Tab-separated table of C-alpha atoms in Angstrom:
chain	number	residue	atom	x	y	z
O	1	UNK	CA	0.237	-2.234	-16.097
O	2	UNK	CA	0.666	-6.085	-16.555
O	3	UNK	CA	-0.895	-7.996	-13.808
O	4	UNK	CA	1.396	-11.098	-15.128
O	5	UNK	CA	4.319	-9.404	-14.592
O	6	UNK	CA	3.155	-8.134	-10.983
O	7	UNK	CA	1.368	-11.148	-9.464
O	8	UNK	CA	-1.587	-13.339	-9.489
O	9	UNK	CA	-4.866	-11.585	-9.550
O	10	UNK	CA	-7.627	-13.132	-8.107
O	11	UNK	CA	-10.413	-9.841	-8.118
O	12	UNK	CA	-12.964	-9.841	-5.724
O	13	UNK	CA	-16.646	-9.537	-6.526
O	14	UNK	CA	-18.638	-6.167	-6.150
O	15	UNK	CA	-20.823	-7.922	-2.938
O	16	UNK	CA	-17.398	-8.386	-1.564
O	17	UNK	CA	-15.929	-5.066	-1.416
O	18	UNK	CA	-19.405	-4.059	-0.458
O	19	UNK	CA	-19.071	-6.000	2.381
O	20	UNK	CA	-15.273	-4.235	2.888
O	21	UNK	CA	-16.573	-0.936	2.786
O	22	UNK	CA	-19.974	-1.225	4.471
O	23	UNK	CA	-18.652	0.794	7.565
O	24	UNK	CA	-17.088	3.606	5.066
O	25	UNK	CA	-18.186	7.314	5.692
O	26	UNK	CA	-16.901	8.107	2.261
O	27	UNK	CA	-18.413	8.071	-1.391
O	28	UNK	CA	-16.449	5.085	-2.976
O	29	UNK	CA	-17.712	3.480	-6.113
O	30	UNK	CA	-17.445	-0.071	-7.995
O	31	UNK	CA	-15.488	1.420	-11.305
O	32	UNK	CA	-14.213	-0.622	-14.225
O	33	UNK	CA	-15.710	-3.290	-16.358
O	34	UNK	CA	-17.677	-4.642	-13.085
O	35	UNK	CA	-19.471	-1.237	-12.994
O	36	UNK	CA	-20.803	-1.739	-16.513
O	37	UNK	CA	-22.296	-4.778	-15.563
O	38	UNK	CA	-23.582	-3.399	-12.409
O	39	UNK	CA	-25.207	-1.223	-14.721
O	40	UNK	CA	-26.979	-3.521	-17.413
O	41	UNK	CA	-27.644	-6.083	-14.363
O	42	UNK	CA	-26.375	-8.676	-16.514
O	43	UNK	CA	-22.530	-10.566	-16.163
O	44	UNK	CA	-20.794	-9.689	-19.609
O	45	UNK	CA	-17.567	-11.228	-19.413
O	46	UNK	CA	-14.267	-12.564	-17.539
O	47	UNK	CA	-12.669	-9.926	-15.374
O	48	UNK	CA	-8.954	-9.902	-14.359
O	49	UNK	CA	-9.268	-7.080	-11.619
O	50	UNK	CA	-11.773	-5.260	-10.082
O	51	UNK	CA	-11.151	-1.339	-9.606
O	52	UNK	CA	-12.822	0.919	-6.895
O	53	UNK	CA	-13.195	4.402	-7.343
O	54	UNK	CA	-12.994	7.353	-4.271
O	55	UNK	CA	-11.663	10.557	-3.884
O	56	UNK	CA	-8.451	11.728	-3.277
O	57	UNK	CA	-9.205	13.544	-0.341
O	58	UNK	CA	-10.361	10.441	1.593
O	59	UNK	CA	-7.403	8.487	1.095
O	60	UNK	CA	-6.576	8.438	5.212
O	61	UNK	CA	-10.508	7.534	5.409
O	62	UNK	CA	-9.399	4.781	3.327
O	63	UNK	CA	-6.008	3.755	4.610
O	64	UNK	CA	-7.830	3.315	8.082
O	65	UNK	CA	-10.700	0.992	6.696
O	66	UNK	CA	-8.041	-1.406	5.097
O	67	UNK	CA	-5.714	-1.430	8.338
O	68	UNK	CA	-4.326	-4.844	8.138
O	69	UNK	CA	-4.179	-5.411	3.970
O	70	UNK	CA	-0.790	-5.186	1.980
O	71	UNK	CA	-1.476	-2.164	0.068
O	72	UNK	CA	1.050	-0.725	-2.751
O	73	UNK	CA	0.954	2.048	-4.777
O	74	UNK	CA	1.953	2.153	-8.721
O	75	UNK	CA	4.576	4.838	-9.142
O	76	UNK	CA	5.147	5.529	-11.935
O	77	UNK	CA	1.638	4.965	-13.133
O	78	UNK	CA	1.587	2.895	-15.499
O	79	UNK	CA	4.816	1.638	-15.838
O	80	UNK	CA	4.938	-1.479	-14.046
O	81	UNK	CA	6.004	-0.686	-10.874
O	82	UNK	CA	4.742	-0.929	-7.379
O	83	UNK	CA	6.093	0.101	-4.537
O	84	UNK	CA	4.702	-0.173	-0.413
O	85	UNK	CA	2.067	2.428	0.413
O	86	UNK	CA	3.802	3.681	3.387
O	87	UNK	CA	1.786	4.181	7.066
O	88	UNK	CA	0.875	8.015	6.938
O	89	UNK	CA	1.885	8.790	3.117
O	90	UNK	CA	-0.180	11.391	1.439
O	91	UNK	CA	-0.430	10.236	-2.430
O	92	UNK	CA	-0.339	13.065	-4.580
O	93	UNK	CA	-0.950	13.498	-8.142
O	94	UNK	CA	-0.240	11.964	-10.158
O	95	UNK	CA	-0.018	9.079	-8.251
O	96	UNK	CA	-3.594	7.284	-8.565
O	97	UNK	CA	-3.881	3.091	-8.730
O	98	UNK	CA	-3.115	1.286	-5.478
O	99	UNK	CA	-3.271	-2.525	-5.604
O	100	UNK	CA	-4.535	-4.689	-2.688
O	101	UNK	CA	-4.335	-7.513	-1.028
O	102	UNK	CA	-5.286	-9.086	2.624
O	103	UNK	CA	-2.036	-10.209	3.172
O	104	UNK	CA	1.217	-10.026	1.402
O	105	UNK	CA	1.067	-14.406	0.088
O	106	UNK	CA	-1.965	-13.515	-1.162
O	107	UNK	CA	-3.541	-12.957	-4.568
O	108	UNK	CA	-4.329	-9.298	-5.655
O	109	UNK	CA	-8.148	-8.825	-5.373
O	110	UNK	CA	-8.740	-4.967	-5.119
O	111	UNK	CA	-7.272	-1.776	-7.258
O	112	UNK	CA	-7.970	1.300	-5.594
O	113	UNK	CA	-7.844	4.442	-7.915
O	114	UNK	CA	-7.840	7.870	-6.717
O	115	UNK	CA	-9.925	10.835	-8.236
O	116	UNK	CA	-10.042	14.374	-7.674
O	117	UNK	CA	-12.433	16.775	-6.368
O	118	UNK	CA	-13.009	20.386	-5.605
O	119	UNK	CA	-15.954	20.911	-3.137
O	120	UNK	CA	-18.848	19.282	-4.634
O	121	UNK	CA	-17.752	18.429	-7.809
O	122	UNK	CA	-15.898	15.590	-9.149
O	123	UNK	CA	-12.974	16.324	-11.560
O	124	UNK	CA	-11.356	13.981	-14.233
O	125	UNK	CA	-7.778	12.790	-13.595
O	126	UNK	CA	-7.477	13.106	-17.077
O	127	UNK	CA	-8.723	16.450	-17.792
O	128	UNK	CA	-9.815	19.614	-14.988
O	129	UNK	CA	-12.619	20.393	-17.468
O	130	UNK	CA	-13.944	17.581	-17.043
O	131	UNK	CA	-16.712	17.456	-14.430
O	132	UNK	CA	-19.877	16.054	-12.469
O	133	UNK	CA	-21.428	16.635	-9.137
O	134	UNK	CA	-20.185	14.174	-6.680
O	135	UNK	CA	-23.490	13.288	-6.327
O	136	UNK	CA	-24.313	12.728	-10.025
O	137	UNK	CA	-20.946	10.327	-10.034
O	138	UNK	CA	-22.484	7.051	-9.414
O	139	UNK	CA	-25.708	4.645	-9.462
O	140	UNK	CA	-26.567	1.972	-6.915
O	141	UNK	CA	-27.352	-1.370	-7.433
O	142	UNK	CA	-30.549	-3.036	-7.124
O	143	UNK	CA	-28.208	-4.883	-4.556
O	144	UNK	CA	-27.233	-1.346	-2.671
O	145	UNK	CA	-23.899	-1.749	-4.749
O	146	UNK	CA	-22.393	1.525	-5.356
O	147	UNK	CA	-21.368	1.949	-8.904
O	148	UNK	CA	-19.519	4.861	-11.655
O	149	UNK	CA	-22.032	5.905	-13.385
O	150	UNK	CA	-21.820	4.058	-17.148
O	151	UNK	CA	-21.420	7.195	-18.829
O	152	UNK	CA	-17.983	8.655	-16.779
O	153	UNK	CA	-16.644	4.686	-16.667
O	154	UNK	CA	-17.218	4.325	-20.329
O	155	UNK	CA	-15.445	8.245	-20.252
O	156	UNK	CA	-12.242	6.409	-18.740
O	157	UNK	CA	-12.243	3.776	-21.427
O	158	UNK	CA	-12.460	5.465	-24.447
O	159	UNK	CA	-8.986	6.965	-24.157
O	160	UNK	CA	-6.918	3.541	-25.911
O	161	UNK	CA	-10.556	0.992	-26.371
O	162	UNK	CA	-9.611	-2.714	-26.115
O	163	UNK	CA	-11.995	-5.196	-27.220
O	164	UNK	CA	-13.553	-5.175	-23.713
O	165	UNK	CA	-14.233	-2.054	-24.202
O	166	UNK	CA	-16.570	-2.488	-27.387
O	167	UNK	CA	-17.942	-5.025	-25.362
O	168	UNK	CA	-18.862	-2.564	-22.704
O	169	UNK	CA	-20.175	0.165	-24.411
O	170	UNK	CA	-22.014	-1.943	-26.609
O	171	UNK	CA	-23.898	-3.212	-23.570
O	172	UNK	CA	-24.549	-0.077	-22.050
O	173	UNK	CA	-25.001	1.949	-24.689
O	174	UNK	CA	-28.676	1.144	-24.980
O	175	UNK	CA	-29.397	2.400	-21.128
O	176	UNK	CA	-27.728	6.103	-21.991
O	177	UNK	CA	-30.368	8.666	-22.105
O	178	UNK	CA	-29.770	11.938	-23.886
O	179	UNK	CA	-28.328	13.916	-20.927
O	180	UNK	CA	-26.005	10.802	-20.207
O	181	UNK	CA	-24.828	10.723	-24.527
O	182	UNK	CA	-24.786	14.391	-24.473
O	183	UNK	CA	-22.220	14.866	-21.640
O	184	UNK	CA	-20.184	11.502	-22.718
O	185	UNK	CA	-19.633	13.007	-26.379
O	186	UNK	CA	-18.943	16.039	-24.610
O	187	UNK	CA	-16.142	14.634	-22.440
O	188	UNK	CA	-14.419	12.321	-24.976
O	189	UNK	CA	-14.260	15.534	-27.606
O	190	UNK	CA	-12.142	17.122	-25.056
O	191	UNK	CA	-9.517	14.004	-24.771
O	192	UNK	CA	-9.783	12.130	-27.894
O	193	UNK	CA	-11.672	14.469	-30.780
O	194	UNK	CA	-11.629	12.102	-33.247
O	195	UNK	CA	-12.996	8.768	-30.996
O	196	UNK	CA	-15.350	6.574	-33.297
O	197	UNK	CA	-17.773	6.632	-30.494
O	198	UNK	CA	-18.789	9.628	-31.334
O	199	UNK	CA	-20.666	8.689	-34.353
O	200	UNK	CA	-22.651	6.707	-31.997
O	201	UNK	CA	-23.156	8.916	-29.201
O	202	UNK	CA	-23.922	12.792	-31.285
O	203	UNK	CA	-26.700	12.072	-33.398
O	204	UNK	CA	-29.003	11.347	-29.530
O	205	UNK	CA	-26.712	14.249	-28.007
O	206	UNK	CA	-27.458	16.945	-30.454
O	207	UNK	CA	-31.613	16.155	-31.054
C-alpha cells in the first residue's frame, strides 16, 4: 500500500511507541525494518513507517490504549484503501494493517498489524503451519524495546524482497544461530520453495 497516495508518513521511533505502550498488559512487538535494527543494535537505513506487531485477540486491549488517536483500518489489504476503525469493531481476518495517527491533521506515525494465535502459540497470517511459541516470538532490546524476533520478521519479508530487504537480511544474517536458520528455511520452503535465501540459510540448517 502506497503511503504517497494515503498521506504523509512521519514514523515514530521504537523509544516512542515504547513509551505508548508502556502501560500495555499485552505482548506487542517492534516488527518491520526497525526490528532488524533493534536486532543488530546498529541504524541501517531510512525508514518510511514503523510497524508494531500484537495479536489478534488483544485488539480491544489495544483499541483502549490508543483512545484518543485517529485509527483506520486497510480493507482491502493491500489495495490502497483505508477506511475508519469504528468504536467497538471486531477486525477479522483477513483484515490485519491499521494505520495511526494522534489526531486526524496529523502525519501517520504508527502501523498496527494483527497476528494470530491459538493458545500459546503464535500462527503466521500467511500460513497456519507456520508457528512459534508466543514466547519464542520476540527479543528485547538492550533498551527494554520489545522486538520480532529477526528470524520470523525476515520470514515476513521474504515473500516479494525489495532492496531493503537484502539490506536486512544481510545485516542480520550473521546473528542467526542454527535453530534460528533452521526454522527460517523451514518457514520460507512452505511459502516461497524456490526463495534464493535458501542457499544461504540450508547449508547452517542442515549441519
Amino acid at each position: 500500500m502506497s503511503a504517497d497516495v494515503l498521506g504523509r508518513w512521519v514514523p515514530d521511533r521504537p523509544e516512542d511507541v515504547a513509551a505508548v505502550f508502556a502501560k500495555a498488559d499485552f505482548p506487542w512487538w517492534i516488527a518491520g525494518g526497525y526490528a532488524i535494527e533493534l536486532a543488530v543494535g546498529r541504524e541501517l537505513r531510512a525508514h518510511g513507517d514503523l510497524d508494531v506487531l500484537f495479536l489478534r485477540r488483544d485488539q480491544d486491549r489495544v483499541r483502549d490504549l490508543l483512545t484518543g488517536w485517529d485509527l483506520y483500518v486497510a480493507d482491502p489489504p493491500g489495495k490502497g484503501e483505508l477506511r475508519p476503525w469504528r468504536p467497538g469493531e471486531v477486525l477479522r481476518p483477513p483484515l490485519h494493517d491499521i494505520w495511526c495517527r494522534r489526531k486526524p491533521e496529523a502525519p501517520w506515525s504508527v502501523q498496527l498489524m494483527l497476528d494470530e494465535a491459538e493458545g500459546a502459540q503464535w500462527v503466521s497470517r500467511r500460513h497456519p503451519a507456520i508457528r512459534l511459541p508466543i514466547d519464542r516470538l520476540g527479543r528485547t532490546s538492550k533498551a527494554g524495546i520489545p522486538y520480532l524476533a529477526p528470524e520470523v520478521q525476515l520470514f515476513y519479508k521474504a515473500k516479494a524482497t525489495r532492496e531493503k530487504d537484502e539490506i536486512d537480511f544481510e545485516a542480520v544474517l550473521p546473528l542467526l544461530d542454527a535453530p534460528a536458520r533452521s526454522w527460517l528455511a523451514d518457514a520460507i520452503r512452505v511459502v516461497v520453495p524456490s526463495h534464493p535465501w535458501l542457499r544461504r540459510l540450508l547449508p547452517v540448517s542442515r549441519t
